[in-house]
CSV table of C-alpha atoms in Angstrom, one decimal:
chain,number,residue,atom,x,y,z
N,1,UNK,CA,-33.1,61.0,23.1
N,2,UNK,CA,-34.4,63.0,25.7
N,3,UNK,CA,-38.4,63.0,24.4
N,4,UNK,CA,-38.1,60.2,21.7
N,5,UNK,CA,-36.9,57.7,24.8
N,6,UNK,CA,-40.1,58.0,26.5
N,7,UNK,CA,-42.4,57.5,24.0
N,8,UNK,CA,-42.1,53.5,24.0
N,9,UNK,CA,-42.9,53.6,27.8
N,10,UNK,CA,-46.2,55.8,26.7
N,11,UNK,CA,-47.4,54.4,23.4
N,12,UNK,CA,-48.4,50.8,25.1
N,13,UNK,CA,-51.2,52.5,27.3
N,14,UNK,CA,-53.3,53.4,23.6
N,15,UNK,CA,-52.6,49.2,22.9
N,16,UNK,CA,-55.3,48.2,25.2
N,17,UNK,CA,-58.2,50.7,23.4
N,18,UNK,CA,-57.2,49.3,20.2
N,19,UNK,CA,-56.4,45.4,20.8
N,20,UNK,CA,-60.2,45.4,21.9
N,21,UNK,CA,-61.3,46.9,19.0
N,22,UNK,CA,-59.0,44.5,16.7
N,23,UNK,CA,-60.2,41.2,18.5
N,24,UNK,CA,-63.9,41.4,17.5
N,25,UNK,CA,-63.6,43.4,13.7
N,26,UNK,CA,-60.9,40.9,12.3
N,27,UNK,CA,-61.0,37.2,11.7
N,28,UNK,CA,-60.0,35.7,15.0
N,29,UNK,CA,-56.8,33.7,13.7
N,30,UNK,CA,-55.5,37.0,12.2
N,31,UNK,CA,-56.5,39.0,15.6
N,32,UNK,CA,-54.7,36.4,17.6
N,33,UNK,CA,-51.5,36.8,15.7
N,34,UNK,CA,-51.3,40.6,15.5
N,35,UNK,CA,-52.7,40.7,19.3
N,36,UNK,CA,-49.7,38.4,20.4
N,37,UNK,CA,-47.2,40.5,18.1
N,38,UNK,CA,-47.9,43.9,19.2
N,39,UNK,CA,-47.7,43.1,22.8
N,40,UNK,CA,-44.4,41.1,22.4
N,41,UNK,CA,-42.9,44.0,20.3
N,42,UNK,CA,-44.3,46.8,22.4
N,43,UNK,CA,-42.7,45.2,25.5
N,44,UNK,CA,-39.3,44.8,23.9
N,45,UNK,CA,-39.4,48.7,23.0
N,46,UNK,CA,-40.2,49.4,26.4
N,47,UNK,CA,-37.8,47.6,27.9
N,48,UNK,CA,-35.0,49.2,25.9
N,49,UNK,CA,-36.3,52.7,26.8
N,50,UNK,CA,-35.6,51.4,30.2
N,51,UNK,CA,-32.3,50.2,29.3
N,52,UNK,CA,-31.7,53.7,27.4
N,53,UNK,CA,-32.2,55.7,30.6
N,54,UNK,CA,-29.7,54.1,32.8
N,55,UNK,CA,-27.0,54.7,30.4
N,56,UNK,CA,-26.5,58.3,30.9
N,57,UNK,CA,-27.0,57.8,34.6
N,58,UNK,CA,-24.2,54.9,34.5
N,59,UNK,CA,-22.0,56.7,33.4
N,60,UNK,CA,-21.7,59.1,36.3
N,61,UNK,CA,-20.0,56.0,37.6
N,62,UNK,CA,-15.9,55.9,37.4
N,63,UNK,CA,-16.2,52.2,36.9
N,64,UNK,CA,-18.9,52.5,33.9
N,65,UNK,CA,-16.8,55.8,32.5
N,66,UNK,CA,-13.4,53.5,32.3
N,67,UNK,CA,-14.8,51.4,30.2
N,68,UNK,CA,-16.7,53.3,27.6
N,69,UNK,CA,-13.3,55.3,27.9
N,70,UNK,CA,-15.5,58.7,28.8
N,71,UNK,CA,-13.5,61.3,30.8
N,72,UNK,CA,-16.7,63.0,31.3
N,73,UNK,CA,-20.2,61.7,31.7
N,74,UNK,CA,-23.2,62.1,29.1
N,75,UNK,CA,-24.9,66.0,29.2
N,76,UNK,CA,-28.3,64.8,28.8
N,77,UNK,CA,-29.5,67.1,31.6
N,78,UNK,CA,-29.3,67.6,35.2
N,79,UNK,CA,-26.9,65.6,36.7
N,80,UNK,CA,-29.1,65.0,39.4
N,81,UNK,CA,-31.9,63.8,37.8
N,82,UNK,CA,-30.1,62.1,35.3
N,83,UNK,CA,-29.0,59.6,37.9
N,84,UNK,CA,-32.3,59.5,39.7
N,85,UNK,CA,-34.1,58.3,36.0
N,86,UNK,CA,-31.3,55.9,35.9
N,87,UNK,CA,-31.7,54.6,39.6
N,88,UNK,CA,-35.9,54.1,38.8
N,89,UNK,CA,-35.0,52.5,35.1
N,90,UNK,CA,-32.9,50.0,36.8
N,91,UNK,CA,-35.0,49.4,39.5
N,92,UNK,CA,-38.2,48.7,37.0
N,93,UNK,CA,-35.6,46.8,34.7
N,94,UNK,CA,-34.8,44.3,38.0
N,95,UNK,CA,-38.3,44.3,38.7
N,96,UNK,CA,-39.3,42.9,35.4
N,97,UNK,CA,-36.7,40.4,35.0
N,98,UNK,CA,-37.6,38.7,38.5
N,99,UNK,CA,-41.1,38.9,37.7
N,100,UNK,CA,-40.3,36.9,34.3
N,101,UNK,CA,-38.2,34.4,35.9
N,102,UNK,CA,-40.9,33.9,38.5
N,103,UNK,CA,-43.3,33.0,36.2
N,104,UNK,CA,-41.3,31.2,33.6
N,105,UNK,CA,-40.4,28.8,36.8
N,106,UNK,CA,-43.9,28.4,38.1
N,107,UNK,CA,-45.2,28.1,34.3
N,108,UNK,CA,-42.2,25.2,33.7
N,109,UNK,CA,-43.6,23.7,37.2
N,110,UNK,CA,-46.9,23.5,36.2
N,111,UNK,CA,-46.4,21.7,33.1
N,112,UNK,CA,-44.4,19.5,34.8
N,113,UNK,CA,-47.4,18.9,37.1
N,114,UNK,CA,-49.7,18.7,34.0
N,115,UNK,CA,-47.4,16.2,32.3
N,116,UNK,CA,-47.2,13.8,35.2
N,117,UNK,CA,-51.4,14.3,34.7
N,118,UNK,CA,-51.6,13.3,30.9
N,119,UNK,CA,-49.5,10.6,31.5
N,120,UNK,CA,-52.1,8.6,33.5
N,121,UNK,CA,-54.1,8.7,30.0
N,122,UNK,CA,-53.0,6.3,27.2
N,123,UNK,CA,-54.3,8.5,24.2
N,124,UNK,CA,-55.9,12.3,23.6
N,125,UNK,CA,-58.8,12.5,26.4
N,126,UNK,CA,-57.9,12.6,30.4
N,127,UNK,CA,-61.2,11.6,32.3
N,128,UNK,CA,-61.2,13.2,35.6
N,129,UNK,CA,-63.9,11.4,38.7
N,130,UNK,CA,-64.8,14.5,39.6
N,131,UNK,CA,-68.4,15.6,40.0
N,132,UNK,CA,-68.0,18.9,39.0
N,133,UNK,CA,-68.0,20.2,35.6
N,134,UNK,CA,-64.6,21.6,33.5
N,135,UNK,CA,-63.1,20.4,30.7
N,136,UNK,CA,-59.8,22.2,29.1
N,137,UNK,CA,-56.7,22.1,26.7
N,138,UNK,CA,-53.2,20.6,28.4
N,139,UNK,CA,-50.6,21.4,26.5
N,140,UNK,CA,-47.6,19.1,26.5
N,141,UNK,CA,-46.4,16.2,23.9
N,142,UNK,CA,-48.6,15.2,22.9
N,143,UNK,CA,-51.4,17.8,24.1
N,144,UNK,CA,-54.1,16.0,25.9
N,145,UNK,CA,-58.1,17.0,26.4
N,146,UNK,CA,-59.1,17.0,30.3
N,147,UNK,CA,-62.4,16.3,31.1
N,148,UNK,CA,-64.3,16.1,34.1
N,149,UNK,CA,-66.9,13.3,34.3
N,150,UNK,CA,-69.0,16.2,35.5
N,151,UNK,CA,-69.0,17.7,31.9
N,152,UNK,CA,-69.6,14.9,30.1
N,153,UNK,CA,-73.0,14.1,31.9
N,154,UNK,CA,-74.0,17.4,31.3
N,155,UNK,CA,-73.5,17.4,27.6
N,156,UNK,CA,-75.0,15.1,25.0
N,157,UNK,CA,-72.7,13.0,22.7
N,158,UNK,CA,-72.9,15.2,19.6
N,159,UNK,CA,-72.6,18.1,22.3
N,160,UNK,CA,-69.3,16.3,23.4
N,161,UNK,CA,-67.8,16.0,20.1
N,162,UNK,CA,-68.2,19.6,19.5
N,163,UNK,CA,-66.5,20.5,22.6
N,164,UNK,CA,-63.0,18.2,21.9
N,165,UNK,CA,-63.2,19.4,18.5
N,166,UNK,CA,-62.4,23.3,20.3
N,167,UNK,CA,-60.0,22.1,22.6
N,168,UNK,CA,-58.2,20.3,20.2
N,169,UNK,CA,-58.5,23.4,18.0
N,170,UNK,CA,-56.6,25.1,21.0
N,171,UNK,CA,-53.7,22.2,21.2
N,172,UNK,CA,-53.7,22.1,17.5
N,173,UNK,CA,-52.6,25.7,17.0
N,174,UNK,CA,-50.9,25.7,20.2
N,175,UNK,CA,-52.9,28.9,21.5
N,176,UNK,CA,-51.1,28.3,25.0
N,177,UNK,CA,-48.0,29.9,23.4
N,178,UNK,CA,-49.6,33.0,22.7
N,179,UNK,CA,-51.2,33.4,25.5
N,180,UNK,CA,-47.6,33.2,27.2
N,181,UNK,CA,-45.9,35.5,25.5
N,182,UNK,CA,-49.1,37.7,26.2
N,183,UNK,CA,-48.3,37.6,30.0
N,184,UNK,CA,-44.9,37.5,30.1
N,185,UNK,CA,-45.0,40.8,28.1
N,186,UNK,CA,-47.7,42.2,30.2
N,187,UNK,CA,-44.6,41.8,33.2
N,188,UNK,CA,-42.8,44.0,31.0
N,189,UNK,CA,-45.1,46.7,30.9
N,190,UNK,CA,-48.2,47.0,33.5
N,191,UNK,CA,-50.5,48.8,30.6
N,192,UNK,CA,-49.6,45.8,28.3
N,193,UNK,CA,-52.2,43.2,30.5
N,194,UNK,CA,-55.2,45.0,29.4
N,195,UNK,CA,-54.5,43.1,25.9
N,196,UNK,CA,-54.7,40.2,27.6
N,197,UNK,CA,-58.3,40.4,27.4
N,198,UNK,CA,-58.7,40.9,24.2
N,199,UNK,CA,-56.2,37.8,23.3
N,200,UNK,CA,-58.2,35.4,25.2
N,201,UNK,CA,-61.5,36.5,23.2
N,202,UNK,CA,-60.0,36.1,20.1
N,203,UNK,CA,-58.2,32.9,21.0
N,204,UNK,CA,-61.4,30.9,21.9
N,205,UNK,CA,-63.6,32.4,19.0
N,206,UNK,CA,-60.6,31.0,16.5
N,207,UNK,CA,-61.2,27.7,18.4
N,208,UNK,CA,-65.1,28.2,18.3
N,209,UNK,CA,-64.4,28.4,14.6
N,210,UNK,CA,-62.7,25.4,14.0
N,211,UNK,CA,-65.2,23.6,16.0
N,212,UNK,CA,-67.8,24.8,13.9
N,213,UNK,CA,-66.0,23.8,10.9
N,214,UNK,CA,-65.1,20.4,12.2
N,215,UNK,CA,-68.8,19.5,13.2
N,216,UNK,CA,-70.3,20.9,10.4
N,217,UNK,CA,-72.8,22.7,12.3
N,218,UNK,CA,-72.5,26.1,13.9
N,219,UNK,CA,-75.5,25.9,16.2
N,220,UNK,CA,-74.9,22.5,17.7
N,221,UNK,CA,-71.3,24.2,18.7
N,222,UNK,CA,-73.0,27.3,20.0
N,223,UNK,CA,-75.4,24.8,22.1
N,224,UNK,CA,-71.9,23.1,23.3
N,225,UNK,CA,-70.1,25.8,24.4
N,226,UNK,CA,-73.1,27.1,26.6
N,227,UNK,CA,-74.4,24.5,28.1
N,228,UNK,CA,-70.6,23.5,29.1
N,229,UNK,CA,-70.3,27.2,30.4
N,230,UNK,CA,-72.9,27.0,32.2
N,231,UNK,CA,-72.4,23.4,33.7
N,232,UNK,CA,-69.2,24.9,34.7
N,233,UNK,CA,-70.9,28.0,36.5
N,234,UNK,CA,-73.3,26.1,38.4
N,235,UNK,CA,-69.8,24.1,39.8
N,236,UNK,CA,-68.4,26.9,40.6
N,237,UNK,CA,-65.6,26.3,43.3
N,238,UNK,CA,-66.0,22.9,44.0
N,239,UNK,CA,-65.1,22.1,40.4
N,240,UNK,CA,-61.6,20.7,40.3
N,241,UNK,CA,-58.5,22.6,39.7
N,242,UNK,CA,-57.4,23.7,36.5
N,243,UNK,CA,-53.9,25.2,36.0
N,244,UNK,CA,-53.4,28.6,35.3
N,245,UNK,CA,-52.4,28.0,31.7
N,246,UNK,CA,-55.1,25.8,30.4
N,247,UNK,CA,-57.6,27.3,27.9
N,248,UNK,CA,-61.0,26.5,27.9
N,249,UNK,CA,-63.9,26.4,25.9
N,250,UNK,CA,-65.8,28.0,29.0
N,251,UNK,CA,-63.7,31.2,29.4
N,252,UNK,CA,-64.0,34.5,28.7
N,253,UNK,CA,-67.2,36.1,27.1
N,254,UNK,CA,-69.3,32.8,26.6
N,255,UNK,CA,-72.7,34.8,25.2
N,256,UNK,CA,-70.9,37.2,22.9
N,257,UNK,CA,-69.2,34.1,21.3
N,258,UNK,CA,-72.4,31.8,21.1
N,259,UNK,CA,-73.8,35.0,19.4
N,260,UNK,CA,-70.8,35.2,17.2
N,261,UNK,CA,-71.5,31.3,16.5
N,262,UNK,CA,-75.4,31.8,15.7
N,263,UNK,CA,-74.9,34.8,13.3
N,264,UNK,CA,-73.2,34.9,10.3
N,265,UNK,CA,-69.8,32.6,9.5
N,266,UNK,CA,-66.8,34.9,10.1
N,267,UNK,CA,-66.0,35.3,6.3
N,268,UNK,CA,-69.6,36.7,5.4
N,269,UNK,CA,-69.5,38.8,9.0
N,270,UNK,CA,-66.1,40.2,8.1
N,271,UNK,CA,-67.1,41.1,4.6
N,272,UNK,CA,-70.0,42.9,5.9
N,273,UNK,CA,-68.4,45.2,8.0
N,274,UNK,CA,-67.1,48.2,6.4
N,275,UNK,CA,-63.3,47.5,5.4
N,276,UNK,CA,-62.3,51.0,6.2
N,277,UNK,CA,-63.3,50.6,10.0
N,278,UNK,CA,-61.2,47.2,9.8
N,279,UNK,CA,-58.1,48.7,8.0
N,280,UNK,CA,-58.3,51.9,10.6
N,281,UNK,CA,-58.2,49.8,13.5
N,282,UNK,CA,-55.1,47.5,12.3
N,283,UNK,CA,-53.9,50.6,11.0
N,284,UNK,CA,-53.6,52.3,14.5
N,285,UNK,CA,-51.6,49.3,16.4
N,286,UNK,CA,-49.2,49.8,13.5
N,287,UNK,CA,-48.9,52.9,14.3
N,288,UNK,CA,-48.4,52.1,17.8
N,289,UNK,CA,-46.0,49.7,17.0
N,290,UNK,CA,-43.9,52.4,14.3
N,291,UNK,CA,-43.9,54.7,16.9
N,292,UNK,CA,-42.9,52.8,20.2
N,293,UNK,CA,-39.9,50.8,17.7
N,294,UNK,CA,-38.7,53.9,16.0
N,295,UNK,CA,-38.6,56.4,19.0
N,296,UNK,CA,-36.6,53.4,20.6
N,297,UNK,CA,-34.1,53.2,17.8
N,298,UNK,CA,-34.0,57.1,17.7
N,299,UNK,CA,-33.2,57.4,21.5
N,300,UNK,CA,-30.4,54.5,20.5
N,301,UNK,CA,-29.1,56.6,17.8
N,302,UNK,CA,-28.9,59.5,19.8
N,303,UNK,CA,-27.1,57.7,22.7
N,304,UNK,CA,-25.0,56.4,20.9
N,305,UNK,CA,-23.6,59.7,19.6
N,306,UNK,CA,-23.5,61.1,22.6
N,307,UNK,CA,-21.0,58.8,23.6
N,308,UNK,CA,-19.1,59.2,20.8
N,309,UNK,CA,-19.2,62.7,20.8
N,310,UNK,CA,-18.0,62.1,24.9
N,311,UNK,CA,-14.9,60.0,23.5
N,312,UNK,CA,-14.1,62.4,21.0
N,313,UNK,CA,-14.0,64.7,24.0
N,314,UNK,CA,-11.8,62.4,25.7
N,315,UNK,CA,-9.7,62.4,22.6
N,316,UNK,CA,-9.4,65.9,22.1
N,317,UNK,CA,-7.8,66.4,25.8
């Protein structure tokens, strides 16, 4: 347990390397989904090596040693810093858990906010009087598309149409959910937020996708998406506010995705890269993964013989 528990807590800094590389050499629906997995998995590992390490110290504690019936407490190492790993587990453990109920509440607030919003609007789109430009995905039920009066005068109506199309692409497939369980796992484990990146590329090139598919033409969704972004830009701050949650057709890296749009369609680009670079790179966040959920079950294992071993100790007396 001693070298196996730590290795959960280690492995998620080698995610972030490897999610980017994953987000632009598979097909984006397949990134999103092994993106979103990986970080939730690698955060649950982690958090059980936290929970591993203040076992041992807990025990040095009569109240915790009554109840596993120990007489004596686990010989993982030095007493001393035994308890001191199991004071800074516990510590990171409470951190996390406030940090997740914080944002869970503020997250359940602003859909509340967002709801009282859609409601105004009798069917899918939410026109906003503002003059600045934004238009973006609210979740809820039903989702709703919020646009600013802003964006539509900068667009034209063909331009338009390809723009709902992606935002309903994002409501469809309810993209907000994997982009939550993308945060809340980066509150887990700090290295876990530099997938974060790569999940929001992937998330609007899947919707970039079905927006090319559902207009039929790939170019006049390219032309869309950057003259929306840049409508947006030239806003800037006096464009209305969006909640933290929404996606958006003008987020993340607009030119590599209108580039993505004007090349090839993503079947004929993936099956022109070389498969082995695409297997390599999935196959290396499955190894992550194998690694961070294994040594976690090892250290479990091993834990939970030594307390065994302790009440057979206890027996033995």
């Amino acid at each position: 347990m001693i070298y196996a528990v730590w290795l959960p807590l280690l492995v998620p800094f080698l995610a972030g390397p490897v999610g980017r590389r994953l987000a632009t050499c598979l097909p984006p629906r397949h990134a999103v989904w092994l993106l979103t997995s990986a970080a939730a998995a690698l955060a649950l590992a982690s958090t059980a090596s936290l929970a591993l390490l203040v076992v041992p110290g807990a025990t040095h504690l009569r109240a915790v040693a009554a109840l596993g019936k120990l007489l004596t407490p686990l010989r993982t190492g030095s007493p001393d810093a035994v308890v001191a790993v199991a004071v800074v587990a516990a510590a990171l453990l409470g951190c996390s858990a406030a940090l997740l109920v914080r944002a869970a509440s503020r997250r359940r607030a602003q859909l509340r906010r967002a709801g009282r919003l859609a409601a105004r609007a009798g069917g899918e789109l939410v026109v906003l009087d503002e003059p600045g430009a934004d238009a973006y995905a609210l979740p809820g039920r039903p989702g709703r598309i919020v646009v600013t009066t802003g964006m539509l005068g900068a667009l034209t109506a063909a331009e338009r149409e390809a723009l709902f199309a992606h935002e309903r692409a994002h409501l469809r497939e309810r993209h907000h959910l994997f982009a939550a369980v993308t945060d809340l796992a980066a509150l887990c484990h700090p290295a876990l937020r530099a997938l974060r990146e790569p999940l929001a590329y992937a998330l609007e090139r899947s919707a970039d996708e079905a927006a090319a598919r559902a207009t039929g033409d790939r170019a006049l969704t390219a032309r869309a998406i950057g003259r929306a972004a840049l409508a947006a830009r030239a806003a800037g701050a006096s464009g209305p506010a969006r909640p933290t949650f929404a996606l958006a057709a003008t987020a993340g890296p607009v030119p590599r995705r209108v580039a993505a749009l004007l090349g090839r369609p993503v079947g004929a680009a993936d099956a022109a890269r070389p498969r082995t670079a695409r297997h390599l790179t999935a196959l290396a966040l499955l190894t992550c993964l194998t690694l961070s959920g294994g040594a976690a079950l090892d250290a479990a294992v091993d834990l939970h013989a030594g307390i065994e071993a302790a009440q057979g100790e206890s027996a033995g007396r």
